[in-house]
C-alpha atoms as an extended CHARMM CRD file, in Angstrom:
* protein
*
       140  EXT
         1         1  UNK       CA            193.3350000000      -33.8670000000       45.6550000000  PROA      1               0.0000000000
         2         2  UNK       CA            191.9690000000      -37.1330000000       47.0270000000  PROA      2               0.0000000000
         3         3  UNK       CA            188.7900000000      -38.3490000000       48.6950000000  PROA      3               0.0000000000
         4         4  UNK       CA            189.0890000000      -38.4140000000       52.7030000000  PROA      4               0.0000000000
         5         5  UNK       CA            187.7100000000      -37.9550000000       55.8310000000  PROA      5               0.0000000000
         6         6  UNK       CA            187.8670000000      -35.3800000000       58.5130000000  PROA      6               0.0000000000
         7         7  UNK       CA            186.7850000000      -35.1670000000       62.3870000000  PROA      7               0.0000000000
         8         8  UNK       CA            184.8130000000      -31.7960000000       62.8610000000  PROA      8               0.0000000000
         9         9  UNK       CA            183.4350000000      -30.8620000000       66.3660000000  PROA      9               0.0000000000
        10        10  UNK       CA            180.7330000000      -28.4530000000       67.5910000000  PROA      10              0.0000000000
        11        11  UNK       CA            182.0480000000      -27.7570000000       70.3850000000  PROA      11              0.0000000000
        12        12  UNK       CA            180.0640000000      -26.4310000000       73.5940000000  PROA      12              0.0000000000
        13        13  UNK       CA            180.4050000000      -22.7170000000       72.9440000000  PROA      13              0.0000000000
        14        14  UNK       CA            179.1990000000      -23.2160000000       69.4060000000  PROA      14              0.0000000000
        15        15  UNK       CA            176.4950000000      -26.1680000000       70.1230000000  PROA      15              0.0000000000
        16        16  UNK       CA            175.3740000000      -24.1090000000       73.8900000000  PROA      16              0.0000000000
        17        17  UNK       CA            174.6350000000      -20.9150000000       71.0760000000  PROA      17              0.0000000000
        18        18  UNK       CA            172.4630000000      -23.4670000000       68.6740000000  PROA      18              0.0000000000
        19        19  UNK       CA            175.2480000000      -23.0590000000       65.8400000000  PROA      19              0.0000000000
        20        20  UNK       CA            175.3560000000      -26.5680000000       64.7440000000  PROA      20              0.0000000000
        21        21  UNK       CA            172.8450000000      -26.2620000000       62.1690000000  PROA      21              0.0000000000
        22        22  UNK       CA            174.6120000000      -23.0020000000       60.1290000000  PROA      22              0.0000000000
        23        23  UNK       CA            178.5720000000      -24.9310000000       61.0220000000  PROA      23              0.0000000000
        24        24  UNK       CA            176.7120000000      -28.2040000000       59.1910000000  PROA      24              0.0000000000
        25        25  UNK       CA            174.7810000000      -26.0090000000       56.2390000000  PROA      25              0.0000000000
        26        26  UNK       CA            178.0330000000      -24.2480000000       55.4660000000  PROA      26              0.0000000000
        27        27  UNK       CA            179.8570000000      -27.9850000000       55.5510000000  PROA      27              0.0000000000
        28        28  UNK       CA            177.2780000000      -29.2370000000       53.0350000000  PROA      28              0.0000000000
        29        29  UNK       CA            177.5800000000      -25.8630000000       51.2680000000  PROA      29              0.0000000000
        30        30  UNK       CA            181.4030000000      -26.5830000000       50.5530000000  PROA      30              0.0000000000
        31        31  UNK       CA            180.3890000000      -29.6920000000       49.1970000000  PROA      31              0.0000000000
        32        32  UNK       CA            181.1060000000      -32.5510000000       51.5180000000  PROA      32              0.0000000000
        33        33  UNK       CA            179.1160000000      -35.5700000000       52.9490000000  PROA      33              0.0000000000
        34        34  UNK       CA            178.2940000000      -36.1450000000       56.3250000000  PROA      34              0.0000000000
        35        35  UNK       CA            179.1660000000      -39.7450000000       57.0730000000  PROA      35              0.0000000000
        36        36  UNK       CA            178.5470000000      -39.7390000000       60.5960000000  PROA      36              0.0000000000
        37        37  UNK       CA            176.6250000000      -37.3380000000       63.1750000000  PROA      37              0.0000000000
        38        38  UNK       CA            176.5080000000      -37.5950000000       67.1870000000  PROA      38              0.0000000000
        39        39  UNK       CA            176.1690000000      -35.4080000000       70.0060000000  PROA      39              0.0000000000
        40        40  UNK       CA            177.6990000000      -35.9680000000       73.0110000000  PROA      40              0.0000000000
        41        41  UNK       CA            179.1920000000      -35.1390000000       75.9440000000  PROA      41              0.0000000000
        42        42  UNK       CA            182.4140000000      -35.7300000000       75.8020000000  PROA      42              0.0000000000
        43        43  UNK       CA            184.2760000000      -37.6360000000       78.9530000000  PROA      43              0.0000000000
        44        44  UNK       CA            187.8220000000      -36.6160000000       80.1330000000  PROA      44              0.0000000000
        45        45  UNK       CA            189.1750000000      -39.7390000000       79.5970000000  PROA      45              0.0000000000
        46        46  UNK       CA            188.3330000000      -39.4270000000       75.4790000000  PROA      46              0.0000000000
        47        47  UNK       CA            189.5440000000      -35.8690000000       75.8500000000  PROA      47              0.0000000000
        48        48  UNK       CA            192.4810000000      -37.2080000000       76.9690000000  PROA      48              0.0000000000
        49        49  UNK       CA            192.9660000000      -39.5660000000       74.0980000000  PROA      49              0.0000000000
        50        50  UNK       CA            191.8130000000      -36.5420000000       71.7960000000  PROA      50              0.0000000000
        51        51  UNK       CA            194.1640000000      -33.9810000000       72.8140000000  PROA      51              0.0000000000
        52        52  UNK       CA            197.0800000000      -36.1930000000       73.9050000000  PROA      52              0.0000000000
        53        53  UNK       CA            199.8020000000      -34.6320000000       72.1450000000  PROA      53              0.0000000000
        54        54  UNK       CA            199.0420000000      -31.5410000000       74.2640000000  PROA      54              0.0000000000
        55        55  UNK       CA            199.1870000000      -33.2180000000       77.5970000000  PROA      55              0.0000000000
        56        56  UNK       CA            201.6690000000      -31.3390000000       80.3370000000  PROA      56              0.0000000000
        57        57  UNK       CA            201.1430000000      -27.5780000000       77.8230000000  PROA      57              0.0000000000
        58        58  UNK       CA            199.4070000000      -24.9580000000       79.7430000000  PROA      58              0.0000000000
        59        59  UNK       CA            196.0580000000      -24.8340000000       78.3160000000  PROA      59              0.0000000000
        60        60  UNK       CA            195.8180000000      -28.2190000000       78.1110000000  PROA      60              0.0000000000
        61        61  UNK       CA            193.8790000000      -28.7520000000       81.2750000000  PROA      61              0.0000000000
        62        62  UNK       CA            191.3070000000      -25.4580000000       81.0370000000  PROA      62              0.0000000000
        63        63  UNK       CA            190.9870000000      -27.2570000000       77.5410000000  PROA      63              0.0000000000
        64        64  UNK       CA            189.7280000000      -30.2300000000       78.9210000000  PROA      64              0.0000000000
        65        65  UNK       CA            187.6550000000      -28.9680000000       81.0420000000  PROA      65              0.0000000000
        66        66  UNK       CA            185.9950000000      -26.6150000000       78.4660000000  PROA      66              0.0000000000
        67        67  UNK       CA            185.2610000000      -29.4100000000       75.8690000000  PROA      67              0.0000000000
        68        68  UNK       CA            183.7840000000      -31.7630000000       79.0820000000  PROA      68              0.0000000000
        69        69  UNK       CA            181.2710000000      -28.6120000000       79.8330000000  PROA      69              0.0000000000
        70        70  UNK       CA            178.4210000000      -29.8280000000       77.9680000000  PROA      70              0.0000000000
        71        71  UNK       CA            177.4730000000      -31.7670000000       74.6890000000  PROA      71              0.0000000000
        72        72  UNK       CA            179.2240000000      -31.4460000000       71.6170000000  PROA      72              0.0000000000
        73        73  UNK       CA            178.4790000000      -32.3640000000       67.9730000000  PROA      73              0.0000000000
        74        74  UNK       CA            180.8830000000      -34.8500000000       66.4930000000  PROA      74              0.0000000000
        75        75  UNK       CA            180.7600000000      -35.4500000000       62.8970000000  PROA      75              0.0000000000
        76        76  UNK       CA            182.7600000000      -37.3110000000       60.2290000000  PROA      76              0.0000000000
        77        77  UNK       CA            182.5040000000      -35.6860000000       56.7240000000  PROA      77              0.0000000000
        78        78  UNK       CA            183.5930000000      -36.9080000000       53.4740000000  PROA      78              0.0000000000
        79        79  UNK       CA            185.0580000000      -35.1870000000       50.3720000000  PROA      79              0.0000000000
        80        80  UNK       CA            188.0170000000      -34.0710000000       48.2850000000  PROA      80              0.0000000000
        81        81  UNK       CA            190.7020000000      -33.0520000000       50.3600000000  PROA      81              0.0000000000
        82        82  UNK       CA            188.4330000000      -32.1360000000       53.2420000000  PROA      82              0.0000000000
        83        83  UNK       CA            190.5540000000      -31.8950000000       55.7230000000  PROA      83              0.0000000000
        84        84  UNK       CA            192.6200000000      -28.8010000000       54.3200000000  PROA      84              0.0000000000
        85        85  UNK       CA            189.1540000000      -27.3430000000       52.6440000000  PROA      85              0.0000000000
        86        86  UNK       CA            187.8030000000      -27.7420000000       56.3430000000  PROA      86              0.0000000000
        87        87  UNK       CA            190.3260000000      -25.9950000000       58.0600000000  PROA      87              0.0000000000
        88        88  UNK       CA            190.1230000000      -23.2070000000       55.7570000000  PROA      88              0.0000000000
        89        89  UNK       CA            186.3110000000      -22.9380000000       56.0660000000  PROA      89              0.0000000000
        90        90  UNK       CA            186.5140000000      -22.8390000000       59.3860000000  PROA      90              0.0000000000
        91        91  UNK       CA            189.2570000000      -20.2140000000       59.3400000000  PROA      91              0.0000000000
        92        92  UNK       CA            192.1240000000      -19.1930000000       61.7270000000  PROA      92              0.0000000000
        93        93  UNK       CA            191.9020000000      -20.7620000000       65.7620000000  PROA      93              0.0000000000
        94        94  UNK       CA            191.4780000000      -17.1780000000       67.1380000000  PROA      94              0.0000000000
        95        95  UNK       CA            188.1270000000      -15.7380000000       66.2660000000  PROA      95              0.0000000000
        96        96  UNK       CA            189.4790000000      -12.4690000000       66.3500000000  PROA      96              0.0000000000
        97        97  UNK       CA            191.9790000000      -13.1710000000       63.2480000000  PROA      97              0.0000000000
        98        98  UNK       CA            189.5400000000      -15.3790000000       61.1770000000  PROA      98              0.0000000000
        99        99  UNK       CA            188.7790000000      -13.7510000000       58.2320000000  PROA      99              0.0000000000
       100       100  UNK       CA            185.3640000000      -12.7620000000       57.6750000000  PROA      100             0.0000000000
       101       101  UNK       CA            183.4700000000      -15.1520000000       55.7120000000  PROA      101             0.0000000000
       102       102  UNK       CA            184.9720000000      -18.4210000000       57.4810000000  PROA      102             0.0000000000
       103       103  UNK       CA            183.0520000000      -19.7180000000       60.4340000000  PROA      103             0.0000000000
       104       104  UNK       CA            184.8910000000      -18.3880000000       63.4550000000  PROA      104             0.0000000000
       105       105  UNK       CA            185.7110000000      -14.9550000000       61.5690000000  PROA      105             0.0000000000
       106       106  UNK       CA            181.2640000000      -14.8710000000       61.0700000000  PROA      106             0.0000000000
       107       107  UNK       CA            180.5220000000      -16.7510000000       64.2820000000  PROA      107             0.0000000000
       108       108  UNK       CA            183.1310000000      -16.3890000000       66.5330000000  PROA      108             0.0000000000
       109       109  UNK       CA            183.4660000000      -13.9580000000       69.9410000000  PROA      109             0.0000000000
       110       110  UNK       CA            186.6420000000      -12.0830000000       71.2200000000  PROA      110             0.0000000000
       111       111  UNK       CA            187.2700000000      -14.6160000000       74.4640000000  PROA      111             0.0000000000
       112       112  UNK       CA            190.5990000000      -13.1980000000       75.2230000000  PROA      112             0.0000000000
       113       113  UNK       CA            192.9360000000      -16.1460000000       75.9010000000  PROA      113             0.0000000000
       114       114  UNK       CA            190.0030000000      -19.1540000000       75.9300000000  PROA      114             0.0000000000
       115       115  UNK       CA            190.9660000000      -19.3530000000       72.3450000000  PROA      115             0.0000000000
       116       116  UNK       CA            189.4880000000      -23.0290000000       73.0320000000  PROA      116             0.0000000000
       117       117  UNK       CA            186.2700000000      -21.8480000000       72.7010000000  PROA      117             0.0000000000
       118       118  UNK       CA            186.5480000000      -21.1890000000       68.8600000000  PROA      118             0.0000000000
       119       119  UNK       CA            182.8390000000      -22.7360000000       68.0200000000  PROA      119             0.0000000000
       120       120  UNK       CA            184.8090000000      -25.4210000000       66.0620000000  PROA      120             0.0000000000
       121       121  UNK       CA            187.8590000000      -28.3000000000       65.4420000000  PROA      121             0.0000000000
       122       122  UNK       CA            188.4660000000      -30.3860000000       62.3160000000  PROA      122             0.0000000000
       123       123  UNK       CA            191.1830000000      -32.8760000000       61.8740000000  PROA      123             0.0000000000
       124       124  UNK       CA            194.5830000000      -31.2900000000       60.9650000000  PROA      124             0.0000000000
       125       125  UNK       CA            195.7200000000      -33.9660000000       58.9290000000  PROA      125             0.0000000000
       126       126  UNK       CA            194.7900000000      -37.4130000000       57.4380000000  PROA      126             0.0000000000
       127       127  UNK       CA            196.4390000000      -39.3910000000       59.9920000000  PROA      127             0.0000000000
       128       128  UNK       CA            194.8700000000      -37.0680000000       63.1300000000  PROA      128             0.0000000000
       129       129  UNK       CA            191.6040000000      -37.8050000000       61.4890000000  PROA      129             0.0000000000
       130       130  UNK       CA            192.1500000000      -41.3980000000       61.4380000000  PROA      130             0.0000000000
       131       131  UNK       CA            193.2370000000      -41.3860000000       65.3500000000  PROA      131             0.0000000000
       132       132  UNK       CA            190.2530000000      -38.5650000000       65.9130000000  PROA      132             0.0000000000
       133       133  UNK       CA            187.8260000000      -40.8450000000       64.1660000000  PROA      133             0.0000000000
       134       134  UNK       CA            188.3190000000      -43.9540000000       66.0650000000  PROA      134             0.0000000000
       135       135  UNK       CA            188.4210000000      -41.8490000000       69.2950000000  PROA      135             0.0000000000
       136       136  UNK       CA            184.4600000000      -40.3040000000       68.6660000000  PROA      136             0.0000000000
       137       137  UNK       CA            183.2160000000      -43.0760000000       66.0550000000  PROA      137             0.0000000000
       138       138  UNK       CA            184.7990000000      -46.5170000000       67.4000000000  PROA      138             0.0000000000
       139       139  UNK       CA            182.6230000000      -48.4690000000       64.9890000000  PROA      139             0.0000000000
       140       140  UNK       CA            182.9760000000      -46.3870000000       61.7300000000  PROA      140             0.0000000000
């Protein structure tokens, strides 16, 4: 296990409900470090950067326009292997299959197929999080 860094978004369906307080206790909980905290709303053009390898899929553009519907919060945490601890805290992309205990599974609503709106993303490996990272925290 090694020290690194992950991107982790609120994204509007989980920042809209006021979750971005329990999604940044349970991060702390785990253990890791926030080393960087903004909320924003996010443009299409760094959506477009964000989610490029998904470009030309089809739920690439109701995607978009989901995480451009209002403010997000975009944070950069710290700690050993993160990324994978992350992922599993935050449990599976369909809220309907996380397991309870992991944020989507406790915090998560049955949305059909706008499995975009899953409350939260983190990084899905160490290079994504170094592309995510300059993408939402230029200067970091």
């Amino acid at each position: 296990m090694s020290t690194e860094r992950s991107l982790v978004l609120v994204k509007p369906d989980g920042f809209q409900r006021g979750l971005t307080g329990e999604v940044l206790r349970r991060i702390e909980a785990k253990g890791y470090t926030l080393a960087a905290l903004a909320v924003v709303t996010p443009t299409r053009e760094q959506l477009a950067a964000h989610y490029a390898e998904h470009e030309g899929k089809p739920f690439y553009e109701p995607l978009v326009d989901f995480m451009s519907s209002g403010p997000v919060a975009a944070v950069v945490i710290e700690g050993q292997d993160c990324i994978r601890g992350f992922r599993s805290l935050a449990g599976a992309t369909n809220p309907t299959e996380a397991a309870p205990g992991s944020i989507r599974g406790d915090l998560g609503r049955d949305w059909g197929q706008a499995v975009q709106q899953n409350i939260v993303h983190g990084s899905d490996s160490p290079e994504s999080a170094v592309r995510e990272i300059g993408i939402w925290f230029p200067d970091l």
